[in-house]
PDB file of C-alpha atoms in Angstrom:
ATOM      1  CA  MET F  21     245.217 103.428 201.168  1.00 39.00           C
ATOM      2  CA  SER F  22     244.535 104.910 204.489  1.00 42.00           C
ATOM      3  CA  PRO F  23     240.927 105.824 205.292  1.00 45.00           C
ATOM      4  CA  ARG F  24     239.700 109.334 204.708  1.00 51.00           C
ATOM      5  CA  THR F  25     239.913 111.408 207.964  1.00 56.00           C
ATOM      6  CA  GLY F  26     236.369 111.798 209.331  1.00 74.00           C
ATOM      7  CA  LEU F  27     235.179 108.970 207.191  1.00 91.00           C
ATOM      8  CA  ASP F  28     233.732 105.907 209.573  1.00 94.00           C
ATOM      9  CA  LEU F  29     231.027 103.222 208.882  1.00 95.00           C
ATOM     10  CA  GLN F  30     228.571 105.551 210.728  1.00 96.00           C
ATOM     11  CA  THR F  31     228.810 108.285 208.326  1.00 97.00           C
ATOM     12  CA  ILE F  32     228.458 105.958 205.452  1.00 97.00           C
ATOM     13  CA  LEU F  33     225.721 104.132 206.707  1.00 97.00           C
ATOM     14  CA  GLN F  34     223.611 107.489 207.531  1.00 97.00           C
ATOM     15  CA  THR F  35     224.415 108.707 203.667  1.00 98.00           C
ATOM     16  CA  ALA F  36     223.366 105.136 202.269  1.00 98.00           C
ATOM     17  CA  ALA F  37     220.041 105.484 204.342  1.00 98.00           C
ATOM     18  CA  GLU F  38     219.398 109.047 203.079  1.00 98.00           C
ATOM     19  CA  ILE F  39     220.009 107.895 199.203  1.00 98.00           C
ATOM     20  CA  ALA F  40     217.843 104.900 200.051  1.00 98.00           C
ATOM     21  CA  ASN F  41     215.102 106.970 201.770  1.00 97.00           C
ATOM     22  CA  GLU F  42     215.416 109.529 198.860  1.00 97.00           C
ATOM     23  CA  GLN F  43     215.860 107.592 195.784  1.00 97.00           C
ATOM     24  CA  GLY F  44     215.111 103.835 196.851  1.00 95.00           C
ATOM     25  CA  LEU F  45     217.134 101.086 198.159  1.00 95.00           C
ATOM     26  CA  GLU F  46     218.237 100.033 194.551  1.00 96.00           C
ATOM     27  CA  ALA F  47     219.942 103.504 194.139  1.00 97.00           C
ATOM     28  CA  VAL F  48     222.273 102.964 197.128  1.00 97.00           C
ATOM     29  CA  THR F  49     225.614 101.999 194.921  1.00 97.00           C
ATOM     30  CA  LEU F  50     229.104 102.348 195.895  1.00 97.00           C
ATOM     31  CA  ALA F  51     229.472 104.989 192.842  1.00 97.00           C
ATOM     32  CA  VAL F  52     226.530 106.923 194.090  1.00 97.00           C
ATOM     33  CA  LEU F  53     227.337 106.796 197.643  1.00 97.00           C
ATOM     34  CA  ALA F  54     231.103 107.686 197.188  1.00 97.00           C
ATOM     35  CA  LYS F  55     229.853 110.979 194.994  1.00 96.00           C
ATOM     36  CA  LYS F  56     227.512 111.987 197.810  1.00 96.00           C
ATOM     37  CA  LEU F  57     230.480 111.462 200.268  1.00 96.00           C
ATOM     38  CA  ASN F  58     232.681 113.334 197.899  1.00 96.00           C
ATOM     39  CA  ILE F  59     235.429 110.422 197.919  1.00 95.00           C
ATOM     40  CA  ARG F  60     236.386 107.656 195.464  1.00 94.00           C
ATOM     41  CA  PRO F  61     234.790 104.475 195.389  1.00 93.00           C
ATOM     42  CA  PRO F  62     237.643 102.625 196.419  1.00 92.00           C
ATOM     43  CA  SER F  63     237.866 104.472 199.689  1.00 92.00           C
ATOM     44  CA  LEU F  64     234.678 102.780 200.790  1.00 95.00           C
ATOM     45  CA  TYR F  65     236.457  99.528 200.760  1.00 93.00           C
ATOM     46  CA  ASN F  66     238.340 100.793 203.796  1.00 92.00           C
ATOM     47  CA  HIS F  67     234.947 100.534 205.764  1.00 94.00           C
ATOM     48  CA  ILE F  68     232.884  97.831 203.866  1.00 94.00           C
ATOM     49  CA  ASP F  69     232.846  94.580 202.110  1.00 93.00           C
ATOM     50  CA  GLY F  70     231.598  95.900 198.811  1.00 93.00           C
ATOM     51  CA  LEU F  71     228.088  96.240 197.895  1.00 94.00           C
ATOM     52  CA  PRO F  72     226.911  92.971 199.667  1.00 92.00           C
ATOM     53  CA  GLY F  73     228.809  94.295 202.742  1.00 93.00           C
ATOM     54  CA  LEU F  74     227.146  97.736 202.379  1.00 95.00           C
ATOM     55  CA  ARG F  75     223.778  95.773 202.096  1.00 94.00           C
ATOM     56  CA  LYS F  76     224.134  93.889 205.154  1.00 93.00           C
ATOM     57  CA  GLN F  77     225.307  96.690 207.362  1.00 95.00           C
ATOM     58  CA  LEU F  78     222.591  99.022 205.917  1.00 96.00           C
ATOM     59  CA  ALA F  79     220.232  96.082 207.081  1.00 95.00           C
ATOM     60  CA  ILE F  80     221.788  95.973 210.515  1.00 95.00           C
ATOM     61  CA  TYR F  81     221.895  99.732 210.914  1.00 97.00           C
ATOM     62  CA  GLY F  82     218.214  99.867 209.954  1.00 97.00           C
ATOM     63  CA  LEU F  83     216.978  97.176 212.334  1.00 96.00           C
ATOM     64  CA  GLU F  84     218.985  98.795 215.053  1.00 97.00           C
ATOM     65  CA  LYS F  85     217.379 102.319 214.301  1.00 98.00           C
ATOM     66  CA  LEU F  86     213.938 100.371 214.332  1.00 98.00           C
ATOM     67  CA  HIS F  87     214.391  98.795 217.562  1.00 98.00           C
ATOM     68  CA  ASN F  88     215.386 102.142 219.250  1.00 98.00           C
ATOM     69  CA  GLU F  89     212.166 103.848 218.005  1.00 98.00           C
ATOM     70  CA  LEU F  90     210.245 100.876 218.878  1.00 98.00           C
ATOM     71  CA  THR F  91     211.783 100.800 222.325  1.00 98.00           C
ATOM     72  CA  SER F  92     211.097 104.525 222.933  1.00 98.00           C
ATOM     73  CA  ALA F  93     207.637 104.122 222.052  1.00 98.00           C
ATOM     74  CA  VAL F  94     206.663 101.730 224.755  1.00 98.00           C
ATOM     75  CA  ILE F  95     208.704 102.826 227.415  1.00 97.00           C
ATOM     76  CA  GLY F  96     206.348 103.290 230.334  1.00 96.00           C
ATOM     77  CA  ILE F  97     203.351 101.452 229.005  1.00 96.00           C
ATOM     78  CA  ALA F  98     201.938  98.326 228.885  1.00 95.00           C
ATOM     79  CA  GLY F  99     199.377  95.699 227.689  1.00 95.00           C
ATOM     80  CA  GLU F 100     197.207  96.879 224.385  1.00 96.00           C
ATOM     81  CA  ASP F 101     198.440 100.422 224.777  1.00 97.00           C
ATOM     82  CA  ALA F 102     201.925  99.274 224.472  1.00 98.00           C
ATOM     83  CA  VAL F 103     201.133  96.958 221.515  1.00 98.00           C
ATOM     84  CA  HIS F 104     199.497 100.212 219.812  1.00 98.00           C
ATOM     85  CA  SER F 105     202.231 102.512 220.569  1.00 98.00           C
ATOM     86  CA  LEU F 106     204.443  99.956 218.936  1.00 98.00           C
ATOM     87  CA  ALA F 107     202.538  99.333 215.945  1.00 98.00           C
ATOM     88  CA  LYS F 108     202.240 103.084 215.406  1.00 98.00           C
ATOM     89  CA  ALA F 109     206.085 103.587 215.925  1.00 98.00           C
ATOM     90  CA  TYR F 110     206.747 100.606 213.238  1.00 98.00           C
ATOM     91  CA  VAL F 111     204.453 102.083 210.794  1.00 98.00           C
ATOM     92  CA  ASN F 112     205.780 105.702 211.279  1.00 98.00           C
ATOM     93  CA  PHE F 113     209.595 104.209 210.947  1.00 98.00           C
ATOM     94  CA  ALA F 114     208.515 102.679 207.437  1.00 97.00           C
ATOM     95  CA  ARG F 115     206.930 106.110 206.450  1.00 97.00           C
ATOM     96  CA  SER F 116     209.746 108.522 207.431  1.00 97.00           C
ATOM     97  CA  ASN F 117     212.608 105.920 206.203  1.00 97.00           C
ATOM     98  CA  CYS F 118     210.875 103.935 203.217  1.00 96.00           C
ATOM     99  CA  GLY F 119     214.424 102.862 201.810  1.00 96.00           C
ATOM    100  CA  LEU F 120     215.975 101.896 205.057  1.00 97.00           C
ATOM    101  CA  TYR F 121     212.950  99.994 206.041  1.00 97.00           C
ATOM    102  CA  GLU F 122     213.254  98.108 202.933  1.00 96.00           C
ATOM    103  CA  ALA F 123     216.695  97.284 203.903  1.00 95.00           C
ATOM    104  CA  THR F 124     215.455  95.531 206.965  1.00 94.00           C
ATOM    105  CA  LEU F 125     213.060  93.134 205.436  1.00 91.00           C
ATOM    106  CA  MET F 126     215.523  90.529 204.393  1.00 79.00           C
ATOM    107  CA  ALA F 127     215.769  87.602 206.644  1.00 71.00           C
ATOM    108  CA  PRO F 128     219.055  87.691 208.210  1.00 71.00           C
ATOM    109  CA  ASP F 129     222.011  85.477 207.141  1.00 79.00           C
ATOM    110  CA  ALA F 130     222.023  82.797 209.841  1.00 79.00           C
ATOM    111  CA  SER F 131     225.861  82.829 210.133  1.00 83.00           C
ATOM    112  CA  ASP F 132     226.126  86.493 210.409  1.00 86.00           C
ATOM    113  CA  GLU F 133     225.731  87.333 214.159  1.00 91.00           C
ATOM    114  CA  GLY F 134     225.408  91.081 213.828  1.00 90.00           C
ATOM    115  CA  ALA F 135     222.099  90.696 211.772  1.00 89.00           C
ATOM    116  CA  GLN F 136     220.938  87.906 213.801  1.00 91.00           C
ATOM    117  CA  LYS F 137     221.365  89.891 217.135  1.00 94.00           C
ATOM    118  CA  ALA F 138     219.561  93.014 215.424  1.00 94.00           C
ATOM    119  CA  SER F 139     216.903  90.936 214.530  1.00 93.00           C
ATOM    120  CA  ARG F 140     216.397  89.115 217.798  1.00 94.00           C
ATOM    121  CA  ASN F 141     216.479  92.228 219.891  1.00 97.00           C
ATOM    122  CA  ILE F 142     213.255  93.232 217.749  1.00 96.00           C
ATOM    123  CA  VAL F 143     211.613  89.854 218.265  1.00 96.00           C
ATOM    124  CA  ASN F 144     212.595  89.911 222.089  1.00 97.00           C
ATOM    125  CA  LEU F 145     211.232  93.555 222.498  1.00 98.00           C
ATOM    126  CA  VAL F 146     207.906  92.276 220.701  1.00 97.00           C
ATOM    127  CA  LEU F 147     207.616  89.242 223.075  1.00 97.00           C
ATOM    128  CA  ALA F 148     208.252  91.342 226.163  1.00 96.00           C
ATOM    129  CA  VAL F 149     205.188  93.700 224.817  1.00 97.00           C
ATOM    130  CA  LEU F 150     203.064  91.085 224.474  1.00 96.00           C
ATOM    131  CA  GLN F 151     203.646  89.414 227.853  1.00 93.00           C
ATOM    132  CA  THR F 152     200.253  90.725 228.936  1.00 92.00           C
ATOM    133  CA  PHE F 153     198.547  88.210 227.053  1.00 93.00           C
ATOM    134  CA  ARG F 154     200.345  85.336 228.628  1.00 93.00           C
ATOM    135  CA  LEU F 155     201.434  83.618 225.398  1.00 92.00           C
ATOM    136  CA  GLU F 156     203.795  80.694 225.625  1.00 89.00           C
ATOM    137  CA  ASP F 157     206.703  79.521 223.419  1.00 89.00           C
ATOM    138  CA  GLU F 158     205.328  79.030 219.707  1.00 93.00           C
ATOM    139  CA  ALA F 159     202.137  80.674 220.283  1.00 93.00           C
ATOM    140  CA  ALA F 160     204.134  83.708 221.267  1.00 95.00           C
ATOM    141  CA  LEU F 161     206.309  83.424 218.326  1.00 96.00           C
ATOM    142  CA  HIS F 162     203.427  83.045 215.959  1.00 96.00           C
ATOM    143  CA  THR F 163     201.512  86.053 217.544  1.00 96.00           C
ATOM    144  CA  VAL F 164     204.895  88.166 216.651  1.00 96.00           C
ATOM    145  CA  ARG F 165     204.909  86.846 213.315  1.00 96.00           C
ATOM    146  CA  GLY F 166     201.183  87.723 212.658  1.00 97.00           C
ATOM    147  CA  LEU F 167     201.788  91.315 214.351  1.00 98.00           C
ATOM    148  CA  ARG F 168     204.570  91.756 211.987  1.00 96.00           C
ATOM    149  CA  SER F 169     202.587  90.692 209.181  1.00 97.00           C
ATOM    150  CA  ILE F 170     200.202  93.070 209.674  1.00 98.00           C
ATOM    151  CA  LEU F 171     202.507  95.933 210.369  1.00 98.00           C
ATOM    152  CA  HIS F 172     204.535  95.300 207.270  1.00 97.00           C
ATOM    153  CA  GLY F 173     201.426  94.780 205.173  1.00 97.00           C
ATOM    154  CA  PHE F 174     200.047  98.027 206.324  1.00 97.00           C
ATOM    155  CA  SER F 175     203.374 100.021 205.646  1.00 97.00           C
ATOM    156  CA  SER F 176     203.648  98.551 202.410  1.00 96.00           C
ATOM    157  CA  LEU F 177     200.051  98.924 201.255  1.00 96.00           C
ATOM    158  CA  GLU F 178     200.650 102.585 202.415  1.00 95.00           C
ATOM    159  CA  GLN F 179     203.845 103.188 200.419  1.00 92.00           C
ATOM    160  CA  HIS F 180     202.534 101.856 197.241  1.00 91.00           C
ATOM    161  CA  ALA F 181     199.463 103.978 197.807  1.00 90.00           C
ATOM    162  CA  GLY F 182     197.154 101.165 198.065  1.00 93.00           C
ATOM    163  CA  PHE F 183     194.605 102.978 200.276  1.00 92.00           C
ATOM    164  CA  GLY F 184     192.441 104.874 198.181  1.00 87.00           C
ATOM    165  CA  LEU F 185     189.550 105.743 200.479  1.00 90.00           C
ATOM    166  CA  ASN F 186     189.477 108.807 202.170  1.00 89.00           C
ATOM    167  CA  LEU F 187     189.746 107.241 205.873  1.00 93.00           C
ATOM    168  CA  SER F 188     192.129 108.018 208.500  1.00 95.00           C
ATOM    169  CA  LEU F 189     195.186 105.483 208.037  1.00 96.00           C
ATOM    170  CA  ASP F 190     195.999 105.869 211.606  1.00 96.00           C
ATOM    171  CA  ASP F 191     192.475 104.969 212.703  1.00 97.00           C
ATOM    172  CA  SER F 192     192.720 101.884 210.300  1.00 97.00           C
ATOM    173  CA  LEU F 193     196.218 100.778 212.045  1.00 97.00           C
ATOM    174  CA  HIS F 194     194.174 101.132 215.461  1.00 98.00           C
ATOM    175  CA  TYR F 195     191.427  99.327 214.396  1.00 98.00           C
ATOM    176  CA  ILE F 196     193.443  96.574 212.604  1.00 97.00           C
ATOM    177  CA  VAL F 197     195.793  95.924 215.796  1.00 98.00           C
ATOM    178  CA  SER F 198     192.610  96.026 218.006  1.00 97.00           C
ATOM    179  CA  THR F 199     190.795  93.367 216.127  1.00 97.00           C
ATOM    180  CA  TYR F 200     194.177  91.153 216.322  1.00 97.00           C
ATOM    181  CA  LEU F 201     194.579  91.728 219.972  1.00 96.00           C
ATOM    182  CA  ASN F 202     190.770  90.902 220.437  1.00 95.00           C
ATOM    183  CA  GLY F 203     191.349  87.761 218.439  1.00 94.00           C
ATOM    184  CA  ILE F 204     194.497  86.742 220.881  1.00 92.00           C
ATOM    185  CA  SER F 205     192.389  87.485 223.765  1.00 87.00           C
ATOM    186  CA  LYS F 206     190.010  85.165 223.068  1.00 84.00           C
ATOM    187  CA  MET F 207     191.888  82.263 222.217  1.00 79.00           C
ATOM    188  CA  GLN F 208     193.524  82.861 225.631  1.00 71.00           C
ATOM    189  CA  LYS F 209     189.917  81.946 227.273  1.00 62.00           C
TER     190      LYS F 209
END
């Protein structure tokens, strides 16, 4: 069977991301996706390798989209301002793409070059943003992991209504990241 005219992997992934963001990642099934695309489920196999293939491609799509947004957020700025801008972009991505964000959380398969590259691009971007702190080797990677943990924890708590106080979430994020950066600076002295 030949692929439907106008249907491509990009369209499939955009539609899957819409479903994930509106209904949650678990709602992304081949049947639901096919219905939304107004095609029969077997037509999807011309572009993806079943549901596992769709999930893998959706994760890569999400990581690439996150990378693009993080990159846009730090262009032309450096130092602590760049880290704060990156942090805000990360949390905003999770806010506006909750299902797609969830798809990005799985550690990439070590044998999947596409997933490895998408993850590596984000790590390399964060390492570049953190260069101001003159971190070396493992310390730099530990710092990236720490920042990701902060941003993911914050995003996850926010998505699950874990912040009940009447206090600005953006101000809290800024405070937390500033505290983390202050700790990194003190370690360098």
